[in-house]
Amino acid sequence: MTTREHAIRCIQDEAQALLDLIPKMDENFDRAVELIIRCKGKVIVTGVGKSGHIGAKIAATLASTGTPSFFINPLDVYHGDLGVMSKGDVVLAISNSGQTDELLRFIPMVLHMQIPIIAMSGNPQSLLAKYSTCHLNVSVEKEACPLNLAPTSSTTATLAMGDALAVALMEKRHFQPQDFAQFHPGGELGKRLLTKAQDVMITEHLPILTAGMHLGDAIILVSKGKLGLGVAMKDDRIEGLITDGDIRRAMEKWQAEFFNRTVADIMTRTPKTVGPETKISEIQKTMNKYKIHNVLVADEENHLMGIVDRYACVL
């Protein structure tokens, strides 16, 4: 076999290991979800070696999707970290063999504190499975490693089971994009879902017109505004909107008569407006739906507060 063929075989083996998990998902999975949903404290994920690395990722995924969670190395428990655990917690213990000595020595402490244990291992007959409240079977037929030694398929299966737990919990909690954004305020999604119109709107040198203004004068103000639009105002309230496109179409239509026409002849009398608290994600939807590049920000009495353009929505 070529090097590439070995790599393809590895991926195929790991993919098959994931598919083989499906028949093993029984009532224990449902019990695990319920234990975490009812948990009043934290989900404490623990494991040693490669299982520990996978456990740290699972803890991070749970924490970012609405389940308070963190990873702890069982070796650290013997040096003071037991203090982070309380009776309202749930422990998710990971060991492929289910017989990891460092982990098993940690279990009696957890049982003494009456903390439920969700075990995740490849051995349903192991001591870890025996002493757990429920056991998630992540056994694999073989590792993708050609020597059947290095954790490959087994770690992939364990990681996938952790993701399955996180997704099931998200569905159970009706977790929404705005909830996700609160846990990821620094990411693109977080910014779009948490940033409001008032945070990005342009408020200075706005291209303000009147409905009776001749289009020749309006062009100058629209050009100075550099937003490709002008806002017609009356008594400090929005009366209409003209865009570069409106002006071009009017020139083609009226030609020599163009300069005798007024803003009222071409303005949109019901331009799209949003409130200052409107999220950028909602503004993007509005822009995409109506194929526009700007929206006006107005208060409840239709006073112009600012303008949000498409570039401000690219965070």
Tab-separated table of C-alpha atoms in Angstrom:
chain	number	residue	atom	x	y	z
A	1	MET	CA	0.000	0.000	0.000
A	2	THR	CA	1.145	3.543	-0.692
A	3	THR	CA	1.455	6.173	2.014
A	4	ARG	CA	-1.735	7.808	0.824
A	5	GLU	CA	-3.578	4.481	0.847
A	6	HIS	CA	-2.547	3.939	4.471
A	7	ALA	CA	-3.901	7.389	5.323
A	8	ILE	CA	-7.183	6.661	3.545
A	9	ARG	CA	-7.490	3.349	5.378
A	10	CYS	CA	-6.988	5.172	8.675
A	11	ILE	CA	-9.843	7.567	7.916
A	12	GLN	CA	-12.065	4.696	6.774
A	13	ASP	CA	-11.372	2.746	9.966
A	14	GLU	CA	-12.135	5.728	12.156
A	15	ALA	CA	-15.312	6.513	10.198
A	16	GLN	CA	-16.460	2.914	10.660
A	17	ALA	CA	-15.706	3.127	14.374
A	18	LEU	CA	-18.056	6.108	14.598
A	19	LEU	CA	-20.836	4.296	12.759
A	20	ASP	CA	-20.396	1.314	15.064
A	21	LEU	CA	-21.174	3.564	18.035
A	22	ILE	CA	-24.785	4.031	16.986
A	23	PRO	CA	-26.103	0.577	18.042
A	24	LYS	CA	-24.350	1.017	21.413
A	25	MET	CA	-26.267	4.182	22.298
A	26	ASP	CA	-28.896	2.845	24.682
A	27	GLU	CA	-30.814	4.046	27.727
A	28	ASN	CA	-27.512	4.850	29.417
A	29	PHE	CA	-27.087	7.782	27.051
A	30	ASP	CA	-30.533	9.086	28.014
A	31	ARG	CA	-29.637	8.702	31.704
A	32	ALA	CA	-26.393	10.598	31.173
A	33	VAL	CA	-28.234	13.503	29.543
A	34	GLU	CA	-30.792	13.606	32.367
A	35	LEU	CA	-28.064	13.530	35.012
A	36	ILE	CA	-26.384	16.545	33.428
A	37	ILE	CA	-29.664	18.415	32.858
A	38	ARG	CA	-30.587	17.973	36.531
A	39	CYS	CA	-27.083	18.837	37.705
A	40	LYS	CA	-27.154	21.858	40.038
A	41	GLY	CA	-23.396	22.261	40.005
A	42	LYS	CA	-20.722	21.541	37.417
A	43	VAL	CA	-19.798	18.694	35.113
A	44	ILE	CA	-16.266	17.662	36.054
A	45	VAL	CA	-14.551	15.764	33.241
A	46	THR	CA	-11.563	13.631	34.139
A	47	GLY	CA	-9.180	11.214	32.443
A	48	VAL	CA	-5.504	10.328	32.116
A	49	GLY	CA	-3.205	10.472	29.083
A	50	LYS	CA	-4.915	10.545	25.686
A	51	SER	CA	-8.277	10.174	27.429
A	52	GLY	CA	-7.404	13.275	29.393
A	53	HIS	CA	-6.716	15.259	26.228
A	54	ILE	CA	-10.043	14.160	24.773
A	55	GLY	CA	-11.728	14.930	28.080
A	56	ALA	CA	-10.376	18.478	28.081
A	57	LYS	CA	-11.897	19.056	24.654
A	58	ILE	CA	-15.247	17.570	25.722
A	59	ALA	CA	-15.272	19.822	28.800
A	60	ALA	CA	-14.584	22.855	26.615
A	61	THR	CA	-17.387	21.904	24.212
A	62	LEU	CA	-19.862	21.409	27.050
A	63	ALA	CA	-18.886	24.707	28.663
A	64	SER	CA	-19.295	26.622	25.404
A	65	THR	CA	-22.755	25.150	24.765
A	66	GLY	CA	-24.423	25.960	28.066
A	67	THR	CA	-23.206	23.248	30.445
A	68	PRO	CA	-20.888	24.543	33.216
A	69	SER	CA	-17.952	22.189	32.897
A	70	PHE	CA	-14.199	21.907	33.319
A	71	PHE	CA	-11.493	19.274	33.119
A	72	ILE	CA	-9.477	17.979	36.052
A	73	ASN	CA	-6.588	15.530	36.033
A	74	PRO	CA	-7.245	12.785	38.620
A	75	LEU	CA	-3.587	13.022	39.682
A	76	ASP	CA	-4.194	16.610	40.810
A	77	VAL	CA	-7.034	15.508	43.072
A	78	TYR	CA	-4.492	14.044	45.484
A	79	HIS	CA	-2.832	17.457	45.785
A	80	GLY	CA	-5.751	19.648	46.786
A	81	ASP	CA	-8.006	19.865	43.719
A	82	LEU	CA	-10.675	17.725	45.382
A	83	GLY	CA	-11.873	20.989	46.920
A	84	VAL	CA	-13.392	22.107	43.622
A	85	MET	CA	-15.978	19.317	43.800
A	86	SER	CA	-19.301	19.545	45.591
A	87	LYS	CA	-22.314	17.303	46.083
A	88	GLY	CA	-24.308	18.960	43.293
A	89	ASP	CA	-21.727	18.100	40.630
A	90	VAL	CA	-21.574	15.291	38.069
A	91	VAL	CA	-18.341	13.529	37.118
A	92	LEU	CA	-17.688	12.360	33.570
A	93	ALA	CA	-14.827	9.841	33.839
A	94	ILE	CA	-13.061	8.720	30.647
A	95	SER	CA	-10.841	5.654	30.239
A	96	ASN	CA	-10.646	3.439	27.185
A	97	SER	CA	-9.800	0.352	29.255
A	98	GLY	CA	-11.934	1.368	32.199
A	99	GLN	CA	-9.137	0.034	34.372
A	100	THR	CA	-6.803	3.057	34.578
A	101	ASP	CA	-5.298	2.895	38.051
A	102	GLU	CA	-5.011	6.667	38.634
A	103	LEU	CA	-8.646	7.107	37.696
A	104	LEU	CA	-9.915	4.187	39.760
A	105	ARG	CA	-8.190	5.541	42.875
A	106	PHE	CA	-10.123	8.760	42.334
A	107	ILE	CA	-13.533	7.012	42.132
A	108	PRO	CA	-13.952	6.156	45.872
A	109	MET	CA	-13.597	9.841	46.746
A	110	VAL	CA	-16.357	10.703	44.274
A	111	LEU	CA	-18.637	7.952	45.578
A	112	HIS	CA	-18.019	9.079	49.158
A	113	MET	CA	-19.237	12.567	48.209
A	114	GLN	CA	-22.339	10.972	46.607
A	115	ILE	CA	-21.544	12.521	43.252
A	116	PRO	CA	-22.982	10.584	40.267
A	117	ILE	CA	-20.471	9.224	37.777
A	118	ILE	CA	-20.964	9.011	34.029
A	119	ALA	CA	-18.339	6.581	32.741
A	120	MET	CA	-17.135	6.607	29.159
A	121	SER	CA	-15.024	3.601	28.275
A	122	GLY	CA	-14.497	0.820	25.768
A	123	ASN	CA	-15.094	-1.904	28.349
A	124	PRO	CA	-18.629	-2.301	29.756
A	125	GLN	CA	-17.307	-4.947	32.187
A	126	SER	CA	-14.592	-2.722	33.648
A	127	LEU	CA	-14.384	-1.513	37.238
A	128	LEU	CA	-15.076	2.032	36.054
A	129	ALA	CA	-18.289	0.871	34.388
A	130	LYS	CA	-19.224	-1.169	37.475
A	131	TYR	CA	-18.989	1.779	39.870
A	132	SER	CA	-20.563	4.353	37.553
A	133	THR	CA	-24.147	5.589	37.651
A	134	CYS	CA	-24.352	5.024	33.903
A	135	HIS	CA	-21.861	3.820	31.315
A	136	LEU	CA	-21.365	5.060	27.750
A	137	ASN	CA	-19.857	2.325	25.625
A	138	VAL	CA	-17.237	3.706	23.194
A	139	SER	CA	-15.584	0.392	22.341
A	140	VAL	CA	-14.031	-0.037	18.900
A	141	GLU	CA	-13.255	-3.205	16.977
A	142	LYS	CA	-9.693	-2.103	16.325
A	143	GLU	CA	-7.493	0.954	16.321
A	144	ALA	CA	-6.708	2.665	13.025
A	145	CYS	CA	-3.058	2.352	13.999
A	146	PRO	CA	-1.459	-0.404	11.831
A	147	LEU	CA	-0.058	-1.932	15.023
A	148	ASN	CA	-3.472	-1.718	16.717
A	149	LEU	CA	-1.737	0.031	19.608
A	150	ALA	CA	-1.843	3.836	19.339
A	151	PRO	CA	-5.162	5.383	20.451
A	152	THR	CA	-6.764	6.427	17.152
A	153	SER	CA	-10.188	4.962	16.506
A	154	SER	CA	-10.829	4.811	20.250
A	155	THR	CA	-10.060	8.496	20.850
A	156	THR	CA	-12.116	9.464	17.798
A	157	ALA	CA	-15.075	7.470	19.115
A	158	THR	CA	-14.739	9.011	22.567
A	159	LEU	CA	-14.584	12.516	21.142
A	160	ALA	CA	-17.662	11.852	19.002
A	161	MET	CA	-19.589	10.549	22.013
A	162	GLY	CA	-18.702	13.734	23.873
A	163	ASP	CA	-19.972	15.809	20.962
A	164	ALA	CA	-23.157	13.721	20.894
A	165	LEU	CA	-23.699	14.499	24.577
A	166	ALA	CA	-23.171	18.220	23.974
A	167	VAL	CA	-25.577	18.290	21.010
A	168	ALA	CA	-28.256	16.345	22.897
A	169	LEU	CA	-27.948	18.767	25.807
A	170	MET	CA	-28.222	21.753	23.458
A	171	GLU	CA	-31.467	20.354	22.053
A	172	LYS	CA	-32.778	19.588	25.515
A	173	ARG	CA	-32.063	23.152	26.643
A	174	HIS	CA	-33.337	24.721	23.400
A	175	PHE	CA	-29.929	26.342	23.039
A	176	GLN	CA	-30.089	29.189	20.483
A	177	PRO	CA	-27.476	31.104	18.432
A	178	GLN	CA	-27.705	34.074	20.790
A	179	ASP	CA	-26.917	31.744	23.708
A	180	PHE	CA	-23.887	30.454	21.835
A	181	ALA	CA	-22.769	34.033	21.209
A	182	GLN	CA	-22.761	34.802	24.923
A	183	PHE	CA	-20.176	32.066	25.418
A	184	HIS	CA	-18.162	33.248	22.371
A	185	PRO	CA	-18.241	37.060	22.584
A	186	GLY	CA	-14.862	37.380	20.881
A	187	GLY	CA	-15.744	35.370	17.787
A	188	GLU	CA	-17.405	36.533	14.584
A	189	LEU	CA	-20.722	34.937	15.524
A	190	GLY	CA	-20.623	36.492	18.977
A	191	LYS	CA	-19.965	39.941	17.591
A	192	ARG	CA	-22.762	39.701	15.045
A	193	LEU	CA	-25.271	38.462	17.599
A	194	LEU	CA	-24.315	40.814	20.419
A	195	THR	CA	-23.384	44.021	18.577
A	196	LYS	CA	-26.258	46.487	18.171
A	197	ALA	CA	-27.063	49.149	15.601
A	198	GLN	CA	-26.147	51.923	18.028
A	199	ASP	CA	-22.656	50.425	18.378
A	200	VAL	CA	-21.763	50.776	14.687
A	201	MET	CA	-24.082	53.400	13.202
A	202	ILE	CA	-22.722	56.523	11.510
A	203	THR	CA	-23.928	59.654	13.293
A	204	GLU	CA	-21.856	62.513	11.876
A	205	HIS	CA	-22.113	64.411	8.592
A	206	LEU	CA	-25.276	62.601	7.579
A	207	PRO	CA	-26.633	63.485	4.114
A	208	ILE	CA	-29.828	65.285	5.158
A	209	LEU	CA	-32.182	66.561	2.412
A	210	THR	CA	-35.660	67.995	2.143
A	211	ALA	CA	-38.423	66.650	-0.080
A	212	GLY	CA	-38.610	69.938	-1.974
A	213	MET	CA	-34.888	70.135	-2.734
A	214	HIS	CA	-33.948	70.051	-6.428
A	215	LEU	CA	-32.093	66.920	-7.454
A	216	GLY	CA	-29.102	68.944	-8.661
A	217	ASP	CA	-28.553	70.193	-5.099
A	218	ALA	CA	-29.355	66.775	-3.637
A	219	ILE	CA	-26.618	65.119	-5.712
A	220	ILE	CA	-23.991	67.328	-4.065
A	221	LEU	CA	-25.115	66.358	-0.537
A	222	VAL	CA	-25.393	62.670	-1.405
A	223	SER	CA	-21.873	62.756	-2.837
A	224	LYS	CA	-20.457	64.496	0.250
A	225	GLY	CA	-22.120	61.943	2.517
A	226	LYS	CA	-20.212	59.090	0.806
A	227	LEU	CA	-22.930	56.609	1.752
A	228	GLY	CA	-24.680	56.459	-1.599
A	229	LEU	CA	-27.892	57.892	-0.197
A	230	GLY	CA	-29.666	60.951	1.163
A	231	VAL	CA	-32.349	61.132	3.838
A	232	ALA	CA	-35.278	63.481	3.377
A	233	MET	CA	-36.347	65.014	6.685
A	234	LYS	CA	-39.361	67.048	7.787
A	235	ASP	CA	-39.845	68.401	11.304
A	236	ASP	CA	-36.834	66.315	12.424
A	237	ARG	CA	-38.539	63.118	11.241
A	238	ILE	CA	-37.650	60.793	8.381
A	239	GLU	CA	-39.805	61.517	5.335
A	240	GLY	CA	-38.047	59.541	2.660
A	241	LEU	CA	-34.820	58.184	1.179
A	242	ILE	CA	-33.034	58.484	-2.153
A	243	THR	CA	-30.083	56.401	-3.334
A	244	ASP	CA	-27.449	56.617	-6.065
A	245	GLY	CA	-29.551	54.132	-8.013
A	246	ASP	CA	-32.631	56.347	-7.744
A	247	ILE	CA	-30.624	59.291	-9.065
A	248	ARG	CA	-29.209	57.352	-12.037
A	249	ARG	CA	-32.630	56.044	-13.027
A	250	ALA	CA	-34.096	59.558	-12.760
A	251	MET	CA	-31.356	60.935	-15.023
A	252	GLU	CA	-32.111	58.291	-17.644
A	253	LYS	CA	-35.838	58.942	-17.395
A	254	TRP	CA	-35.958	62.733	-17.359
A	255	GLN	CA	-32.605	63.667	-18.953
A	256	ALA	CA	-32.646	67.471	-19.478
A	257	GLU	CA	-35.589	67.874	-17.111
A	258	PHE	CA	-33.740	66.065	-14.331
A	259	PHE	CA	-32.465	69.222	-12.607
A	260	ASN	CA	-36.001	70.613	-12.372
A	261	ARG	CA	-37.186	67.578	-10.434
A	262	THR	CA	-37.193	67.352	-6.642
A	263	VAL	CA	-36.273	64.757	-4.068
A	264	ALA	CA	-39.995	64.071	-3.526
A	265	ASP	CA	-40.269	62.838	-7.117
A	266	ILE	CA	-37.931	59.906	-6.599
A	267	MET	CA	-37.682	59.222	-2.866
A	268	THR	CA	-38.807	56.037	-1.170
A	269	ARG	CA	-41.385	57.167	1.350
A	270	THR	CA	-41.151	54.100	3.586
A	271	PRO	CA	-37.413	53.361	3.869
A	272	LYS	CA	-36.230	50.441	5.976
A	273	THR	CA	-35.512	51.537	9.543
A	274	VAL	CA	-34.346	49.736	12.667
A	275	GLY	CA	-34.158	50.684	16.312
A	276	PRO	CA	-30.867	51.403	18.077
A	277	GLU	CA	-31.092	48.089	19.979
A	278	THR	CA	-31.425	45.981	16.819
A	279	LYS	CA	-28.719	43.325	16.561
A	280	ILE	CA	-26.335	43.401	13.615
A	281	SER	CA	-27.373	39.840	12.741
A	282	GLU	CA	-30.958	41.062	12.209
A	283	ILE	CA	-29.790	44.035	10.157
A	284	GLN	CA	-27.838	41.667	7.894
A	285	LYS	CA	-30.991	39.629	7.314
A	286	THR	CA	-32.912	42.785	6.398
A	287	MET	CA	-30.202	43.917	3.974
A	288	ASN	CA	-30.037	40.528	2.302
A	289	LYS	CA	-33.817	40.184	2.065
A	290	TYR	CA	-34.399	43.568	0.444
A	291	LYS	CA	-31.041	43.747	-1.382
A	292	ILE	CA	-30.099	47.062	0.198
A	293	HIS	CA	-26.762	48.364	1.437
A	294	ASN	CA	-27.893	50.685	4.237
A	295	VAL	CA	-30.565	50.947	6.887
A	296	LEU	CA	-31.646	53.999	8.849
A	297	VAL	CA	-31.593	53.905	12.625
A	298	ALA	CA	-34.563	55.727	14.124
A	299	ASP	CA	-36.251	56.107	17.495
A	300	GLU	CA	-39.908	55.377	18.199
A	301	GLU	CA	-40.936	58.818	16.883
A	302	ASN	CA	-39.040	58.275	13.610
A	303	HIS	CA	-36.233	60.692	14.430
A	304	LEU	CA	-33.059	59.811	12.545
A	305	MET	CA	-30.330	58.612	14.932
A	306	GLY	CA	-27.802	57.264	12.456
A	307	ILE	CA	-27.146	55.051	9.456
A	308	VAL	CA	-25.736	51.504	9.368
A	309	ASP	CA	-24.061	50.501	6.123
A	310	ARG	CA	-23.154	46.999	4.964
A	311	TYR	CA	-19.469	47.414	5.793
A	312	ALA	CA	-20.293	48.055	9.450
A	313	CYS	CA	-21.927	44.618	9.571
A	314	VAL	CA	-18.717	42.868	8.554
A	315	LEU	CA	-17.181	42.354	12.001
